[in-house]
Amino acid sequence: MLIKRSTPHHPTERDVTPEAVYQDRRLILKGLGLGTASLAFPAQASLLDLFSDEKAAPAPATKEIHYKAAARPEGVTLTPLEKATTHNNFYELGTDKGEPARNAHYLKPEPWALKVEGEVAKPFTLDVWDLINKTELEERIYRLRCVEAWSMVLPWSGIALADLIRRAEPTSRAKFVAFETLYDPEQLPGQASSNLGGGIDYPYVEGLRMDEAMHPLSFLAMGLYGKTLPAQNGAPIRLVVPWKYGFKSIKSIVSIRLVEEMPPTTWNLLAPNEYGFYANVNPQVDHPRWSQASERFIGEGGIFGAKRQPTLLFNGYGDEVASLYQGMDLRKWY
Ligand code: MTE
């Protein structure tokens, strides 16, 4: 991927590095004697670590989880696990698609506390591993459509977001839900390095309107393909909102705060003309720099050569969610 390292980096449809180009870049960096001076990495994340497979500590192993399996829908091709764990957006672990997997070992997802707070009668802090170990999670097969015009279909396991929010007893002032990713540059080295982390003002934040958050499709995933989440996919707990562009699906969440006002969101802060608060998948509303009319489905073959398919309004979940936006001009509220 060609990254404009000096300015905040946000995705382009071309943000996919062919393996050969990536390997070339690794060789160049090695040949340059790892010109680290220009790259402001935190002490514990040297360039050597990031570009040396030999030195990389293994990422925490994923564990089997209990979940109620979903029926595999007929005629739907799932994205293989290997693709879903090596083609990622998790800028805190690197902006290249392969970097989050290579840097996964930095993130220590156990133990993990998640707060549910704000405009609620009963705020609480939850041990996410209690939730994983003591709940029968439900499996959902969801399409995830990235703003970069690629998509995947994956079996996630978790719980409805509404279940967790209800436990905190929202007050009548709760109009929006604000989510926050862990802020810890030792575990998420991109937070301390604009080179690695794309110049984003961390922690990564996202938001939903209250009715969107309470919608039965909104899901807190703790598993993928029947095992706990790999770090690069947002361990140990991440959001999946299948009718919105992938960037709404915030990873490695530590706080869910119910609030009165529309909360700030990372990509909207970075480029408000490109990324709105709603971010509903919509083939008729192009990203200012590329069309959203079609997408490449990442299946067996990966993104190169992947068949283009038409993008569906609300990512195909219109029957379930279109009523949330009745009367809204979706060109204005993109
Ligand atoms: N969450 C955090 N904390 N940081 C990120 O960079 N990227 C988002 C979203 N959640 C991101 C994040 C984007 S742009 C996408 S497309 C999805 O995660 C990708 O999820 P996946 O890597 O599991 O496919």
mmCIF file of N, CA and C in Angstrom, residues 3 14 56 67 79 89 166 173 207 263 299 322 329:
data_model
loop_
_atom_site.group_PDB
_atom_site.id
_atom_site.type_symbol
_atom_site.label_atom_id
_atom_site.label_comp_id
_atom_site.label_asym_id
_atom_site.label_seq_id
_atom_site.Cartn_x
_atom_site.Cartn_y
_atom_site.Cartn_z
ATOM 1 N N ILE A 3 1.339 4.601 1.326
ATOM 2 C CA ILE A 3 0.772 5.391 2.409
ATOM 3 C C ILE A 3 1.401 6.769 2.403
ATOM 4 N N ARG A 14 -7.851 1.581 -3.288
ATOM 5 C CA ARG A 14 -6.613 0.889 -3.699
ATOM 6 C C ARG A 14 -5.795 0.402 -2.519
ATOM 7 N N ALA A 56 8.919 -11.952 15.742
ATOM 8 C CA ALA A 56 7.554 -11.681 16.195
ATOM 9 C C ALA A 56 7.111 -12.714 17.229
ATOM 10 N N TYR A 67 -21.133 -21.842 21.663
ATOM 11 C CA TYR A 67 -22.064 -20.972 20.942
ATOM 12 C C TYR A 67 -23.125 -21.834 20.286
ATOM 13 N N THR A 79 -16.426 -16.310 3.655
ATOM 14 C CA THR A 79 -15.026 -15.926 3.471
ATOM 15 C C THR A 79 -14.173 -16.831 4.358
ATOM 16 N N ASN A 89 -8.504 -4.169 8.665
ATOM 17 C CA ASN A 89 -8.347 -2.768 9.048
ATOM 18 C C ASN A 89 -8.378 -2.710 10.565
ATOM 19 N N ARG A 166 -29.507 -3.040 27.743
ATOM 20 C CA ARG A 166 -30.698 -3.143 28.618
ATOM 21 C C ARG A 166 -30.328 -3.412 30.072
ATOM 22 N N ARG A 173 -32.809 10.090 28.813
ATOM 23 C CA ARG A 173 -31.875 11.022 28.156
ATOM 24 C C ARG A 173 -30.921 10.302 27.188
ATOM 25 N N GLY A 207 -19.988 5.604 17.049
ATOM 26 C CA GLY A 207 -21.269 5.874 17.678
ATOM 27 C C GLY A 207 -22.434 5.346 16.866
ATOM 28 N N PRO A 263 -22.368 11.487 19.339
ATOM 29 C CA PRO A 263 -20.940 11.480 19.720
ATOM 30 C C PRO A 263 -20.021 11.616 18.500
ATOM 31 N N GLY A 299 -13.503 -14.080 -1.167
ATOM 32 C CA GLY A 299 -13.791 -15.491 -0.893
ATOM 33 C C GLY A 299 -12.492 -16.263 -0.930
ATOM 34 N N ALA A 322 -34.545 -0.531 7.073
ATOM 35 C CA ALA A 322 -34.907 0.685 6.328
ATOM 36 C C ALA A 322 -35.842 1.592 7.134
ATOM 37 N N ASP A 329 -33.167 12.036 4.353
ATOM 38 C CA ASP A 329 -32.491 12.118 3.067
ATOM 39 C C ASP A 329 -31.123 11.440 3.224
#
